[in-house]
Short mmCIF file of C-alpha atoms in Angstrom, two decimals:
data_model
loop_
_atom_site.label_atom_id
_atom_site.label_comp_id
_atom_site.label_asym_id
_atom_site.label_seq_id
_atom_site.Cartn_x
_atom_site.Cartn_y
_atom_site.Cartn_z
CA MET A 1 -1.39 5.93 -14.55
CA LYS A 2 0.96 8.73 -15.64
CA LYS A 3 -0.36 10.94 -12.84
CA VAL A 4 0.34 8.20 -10.27
CA LYS A 5 3.90 7.72 -11.53
CA ASN A 6 4.60 11.45 -11.37
CA ILE A 7 3.35 11.68 -7.78
CA ILE A 8 5.49 8.71 -6.70
CA LEU A 9 8.65 9.94 -8.42
CA ALA A 10 8.29 13.48 -7.05
CA THR A 11 7.70 12.20 -3.52
CA PHE A 12 10.75 9.92 -3.50
CA LEU A 13 13.00 12.66 -4.92
CA LEU A 14 11.74 15.31 -2.50
CA PHE A 15 12.02 12.98 0.48
CA GLY A 16 15.57 11.96 -0.44
CA VAL A 17 16.72 15.55 -0.81
CA THR A 18 15.00 16.61 2.41
CA MET A 19 16.53 13.82 4.49
CA ASN A 20 20.01 14.40 2.99
CA ALA A 21 21.02 11.20 4.78
CA GLN A 22 24.41 9.48 4.54
CA LYS A 23 22.80 6.08 5.00
CA ILE A 24 19.83 4.58 3.20
CA GLU A 25 18.36 1.09 2.99
CA LEU A 26 16.52 0.24 -0.23
CA THR A 27 14.27 -2.83 -0.49
CA PRO A 28 12.48 -3.70 -3.74
CA PHE A 29 9.79 -6.20 -2.75
CA ALA A 30 7.05 -8.44 -4.09
CA GLY A 31 4.26 -10.33 -2.38
CA TYR A 32 0.58 -11.14 -2.25
CA THR A 33 -2.43 -9.15 -1.06
CA PHE A 34 -5.56 -11.01 0.07
CA GLN A 35 -9.07 -10.09 -1.04
CA ASN A 36 -11.32 -7.88 1.06
CA LYS A 37 -15.11 -7.63 1.20
CA PHE A 38 -16.85 -4.47 2.39
CA ASN A 39 -20.27 -2.87 2.49
CA ILE A 40 -21.41 -0.11 0.17
CA SER A 41 -24.69 1.79 0.03
CA GLY A 42 -27.36 -0.64 -1.05
CA GLY A 43 -25.08 -3.61 -1.48
CA LYS A 44 -21.62 -5.12 -1.15
CA ALA A 45 -18.25 -4.95 -2.89
CA ILE A 46 -15.12 -7.04 -3.04
CA LEU A 47 -11.56 -6.05 -3.86
CA ARG A 48 -9.94 -9.19 -5.23
CA ASP A 49 -6.59 -10.62 -4.21
CA GLY A 50 -3.48 -10.37 -6.35
CA ALA A 51 0.27 -9.92 -6.65
CA THR A 52 1.82 -6.86 -5.02
CA TYR A 53 5.14 -5.15 -5.66
CA GLY A 54 6.93 -1.98 -4.64
CA ILE A 55 9.92 -0.45 -2.88
CA THR A 56 10.84 0.97 0.51
CA ALA A 57 13.50 3.54 1.36
CA ALA A 58 14.53 3.55 5.03
CA PHE A 59 16.68 6.23 6.67
CA PRO A 60 18.20 5.32 10.07
CA VAL A 61 17.42 7.67 12.95
CA GLY A 62 19.49 6.73 15.98
CA GLN A 63 20.38 3.15 16.86
CA ASN A 64 17.01 1.39 16.73
CA ASN A 65 14.70 3.58 14.65
CA ALA A 66 14.22 4.53 11.02
CA VAL A 67 12.06 6.83 8.95
CA GLU A 68 10.65 4.84 6.04
CA LEU A 69 9.01 5.77 2.76
CA MET A 70 7.01 3.00 1.05
CA TYR A 71 5.32 2.60 -2.32
CA SER A 72 3.31 -0.50 -3.24
CA ARG A 73 1.07 -1.43 -6.16
CA GLN A 74 -1.48 -4.19 -6.67
CA GLU A 75 -3.19 -5.02 -9.97
CA THR A 76 -6.60 -6.41 -9.11
CA ARG A 77 -10.35 -6.22 -9.81
CA LEU A 78 -13.18 -4.45 -8.02
CA GLU A 79 -16.63 -6.06 -8.06
CA ALA A 80 -19.66 -4.29 -6.62
CA SER A 81 -23.42 -4.79 -6.64
CA SER A 82 -26.06 -2.38 -5.37
CA TYR A 83 -29.75 -1.78 -5.91
CA LEU A 84 -28.80 1.90 -6.39
CA PHE A 85 -27.27 1.12 -9.79
CA GLN A 86 -29.75 2.47 -12.30
CA ASP A 87 -29.03 -0.22 -14.89
CA GLN A 88 -29.07 -3.00 -12.27
CA GLU A 89 -25.76 -4.36 -13.57
CA ASP A 90 -22.89 -5.25 -11.28
CA PHE A 91 -19.84 -3.01 -11.35
CA ILE A 92 -16.78 -5.04 -12.40
CA ARG A 93 -13.62 -3.14 -13.25
CA ASP A 94 -9.88 -3.69 -13.29
CA VAL A 95 -8.19 -1.42 -10.76
CA SER A 96 -4.69 -0.76 -9.50
CA VAL A 97 -4.33 -0.04 -5.79
CA ASN A 98 -1.34 2.16 -4.98
CA TYR A 99 -0.09 3.09 -1.51
CA LEU A 100 2.40 5.91 -0.94
CA MET A 101 3.14 6.22 2.76
CA ILE A 102 5.72 7.44 5.25
CA GLY A 103 6.21 6.42 8.85
CA GLY A 104 8.46 5.10 11.56
CA ASN A 105 10.00 1.66 11.93
CA LYS A 106 11.47 0.36 15.17
CA ILE A 107 14.02 -2.44 15.50
CA LEU A 108 12.79 -4.85 18.17
CA PRO A 109 15.05 -6.93 20.46
CA SER A 110 16.57 -9.96 18.66
CA VAL A 111 18.91 -12.85 19.40
CA THR A 112 21.69 -11.82 17.00
CA ASP A 113 22.86 -8.61 15.33
CA ASP A 114 22.33 -10.10 11.86
CA LEU A 115 18.66 -10.93 12.51
CA GLN A 116 16.40 -7.97 13.26
CA PHE A 117 12.67 -7.88 13.97
CA THR A 118 10.88 -4.69 13.03
CA GLY A 119 7.51 -3.08 13.59
CA GLY A 120 5.98 0.24 12.74
CA MET A 121 3.14 2.29 11.35
CA LYS A 122 2.69 4.63 8.42
CA ILE A 123 0.35 7.27 7.06
CA GLY A 124 -0.07 8.56 3.54
CA MET A 125 -2.47 8.04 0.68
CA ALA A 126 -4.17 5.28 -1.24
CA ILE A 127 -4.56 5.88 -4.97
CA PHE A 128 -7.14 3.83 -6.91
CA ASP A 129 -6.37 3.99 -10.61
CA SER A 130 -8.09 2.52 -13.68
CA PRO A 131 -5.70 0.89 -16.21
CA SER A 132 -8.37 1.28 -18.92
CA ASN A 133 -9.64 4.71 -17.78
CA ASP A 134 -13.06 3.37 -16.77
CA PHE A 135 -13.21 5.78 -13.83
CA ASN A 136 -11.31 8.79 -12.54
CA THR A 137 -8.32 8.31 -10.25
CA ILE A 138 -9.44 8.29 -6.60
CA THR A 139 -7.11 9.42 -3.79
CA LYS A 140 -7.85 8.74 -0.11
CA PHE A 141 -5.96 9.24 3.13
CA ALA A 142 -4.52 5.90 4.29
CA ALA A 143 -2.79 4.35 7.29
CA GLY A 144 -0.88 1.12 7.72
CA LEU A 145 0.80 -1.23 10.16
CA ASN A 146 3.76 -3.48 9.45
CA LEU A 147 5.60 -6.29 11.24
CA GLY A 148 8.56 -8.22 9.85
CA PHE A 149 12.19 -9.23 9.94
CA LYS A 150 15.53 -8.44 8.31
CA TYR A 151 18.47 -10.82 8.04
CA PHE A 152 21.76 -9.48 6.68
CA PHE A 153 24.35 -11.78 5.10
CA SER A 154 26.84 -8.91 5.06
CA ASP A 155 26.95 -5.23 5.98
CA ALA A 156 25.28 -4.36 2.68
CA ILE A 157 22.99 -7.21 1.54
CA GLY A 158 20.16 -8.98 3.32
CA LEU A 159 16.65 -10.41 3.16
CA ARG A 160 13.54 -8.63 4.34
CA GLY A 161 10.07 -10.10 4.82
CA GLY A 162 6.90 -9.41 6.71
CA MET A 163 3.22 -8.59 6.68
CA ASN A 164 1.38 -5.32 6.10
CA LEU A 165 -2.09 -4.12 6.99
CA ASN A 166 -3.15 -1.10 4.94
CA PHE A 167 -6.49 0.69 5.04
CA PRO A 168 -7.80 3.79 3.27
CA ILE A 169 -9.66 6.10 5.62
CA THR A 170 -13.13 7.30 4.59
CA ASP A 171 -15.77 9.20 6.50
CA ILE A 172 -19.19 7.74 7.30
CA GLY A 173 -21.43 8.12 4.27
CA ALA A 174 -18.69 9.42 1.97
CA GLY A 175 -18.92 8.50 -1.68
CA ILE A 176 -15.90 6.65 -2.99
CA GLY A 177 -16.62 7.73 -6.54
CA TRP A 178 -16.98 4.55 -8.60
CA SER A 179 -20.04 4.34 -10.81
CA SER A 180 -21.69 1.63 -12.87
CA ASN A 181 -21.98 2.66 -16.54
CA GLY A 182 -23.15 6.14 -15.70
CA GLY A 183 -25.42 4.99 -12.90
CA ALA A 184 -25.44 5.89 -9.22
CA SER A 185 -22.16 6.39 -7.39
CA VAL A 186 -21.05 3.72 -4.96
CA GLY A 187 -21.23 5.11 -1.42
CA VAL A 188 -19.20 3.92 1.52
CA SER A 189 -21.37 3.00 4.49
CA GLY A 190 -18.81 3.15 7.28
CA TRP A 191 -15.39 4.19 8.49
CA SER A 192 -12.49 2.56 6.63
CA PRO A 193 -14.35 -0.38 5.07
CA ILE A 194 -11.34 -1.47 2.99
CA VAL A 195 -8.67 -3.37 4.94
CA GLN A 196 -5.91 -4.97 2.87
CA PHE A 197 -3.63 -7.65 4.33
CA ALA A 198 -0.43 -8.61 2.49
CA PHE A 199 2.73 -10.68 2.82
CA THR A 200 5.84 -9.30 1.11
CA GLY A 201 9.55 -10.04 0.84
CA GLY A 202 12.59 -8.68 -0.93
CA ILE A 203 16.33 -7.97 -1.03
CA ALA A 204 17.50 -5.20 1.30
CA VAL A 205 20.51 -3.14 0.17
CA ARG A 206 22.33 -0.72 2.47
CA LEU A 207 23.99 2.27 0.82
CA GLY A 208 26.21 4.98 2.30
CA ASN A 209 28.67 5.10 5.18
#
């Protein structure tokens, strides 16, 4: 967990210094991520649903575009069963799913200036962490799509909501690294088997001139 926090903090600080932007839009958010079932070598696994929270930092680029950095975290449970497990017991562990991604967001045509529809895509990494240190932290390349809206009550404060589709990218046959009490590793049987769908919302705050 400490390693994950250090990576997130360093990334946000480095990105903020690099952009050196006069304007920034911060949105702390919370929401809900739905469960996802996927195949593993010799069996199946499920990543349970659960509450999600995080923050985005958006830097305007031109009139209708923004560069956005996003961090999200979900506390959930991974359940897997496979005949490859030597002890024949199912793998059930608490896991936190962290996404740290950067990408572009485009403001789509809307009826009023106060209401904005947005859409974009991001790339970055997915970090699977064990709160109880049952397995080593796993980091995978990840990509995501987002679609949502922003409604501003004033020049500085508004609401933001939308849906996100995030998926870690894994190669065919790659091992994802979880194991069952010292037994066989859980192998991924296809490209990007984990697809996480979430709804989120939060308060957007604009800072700077």
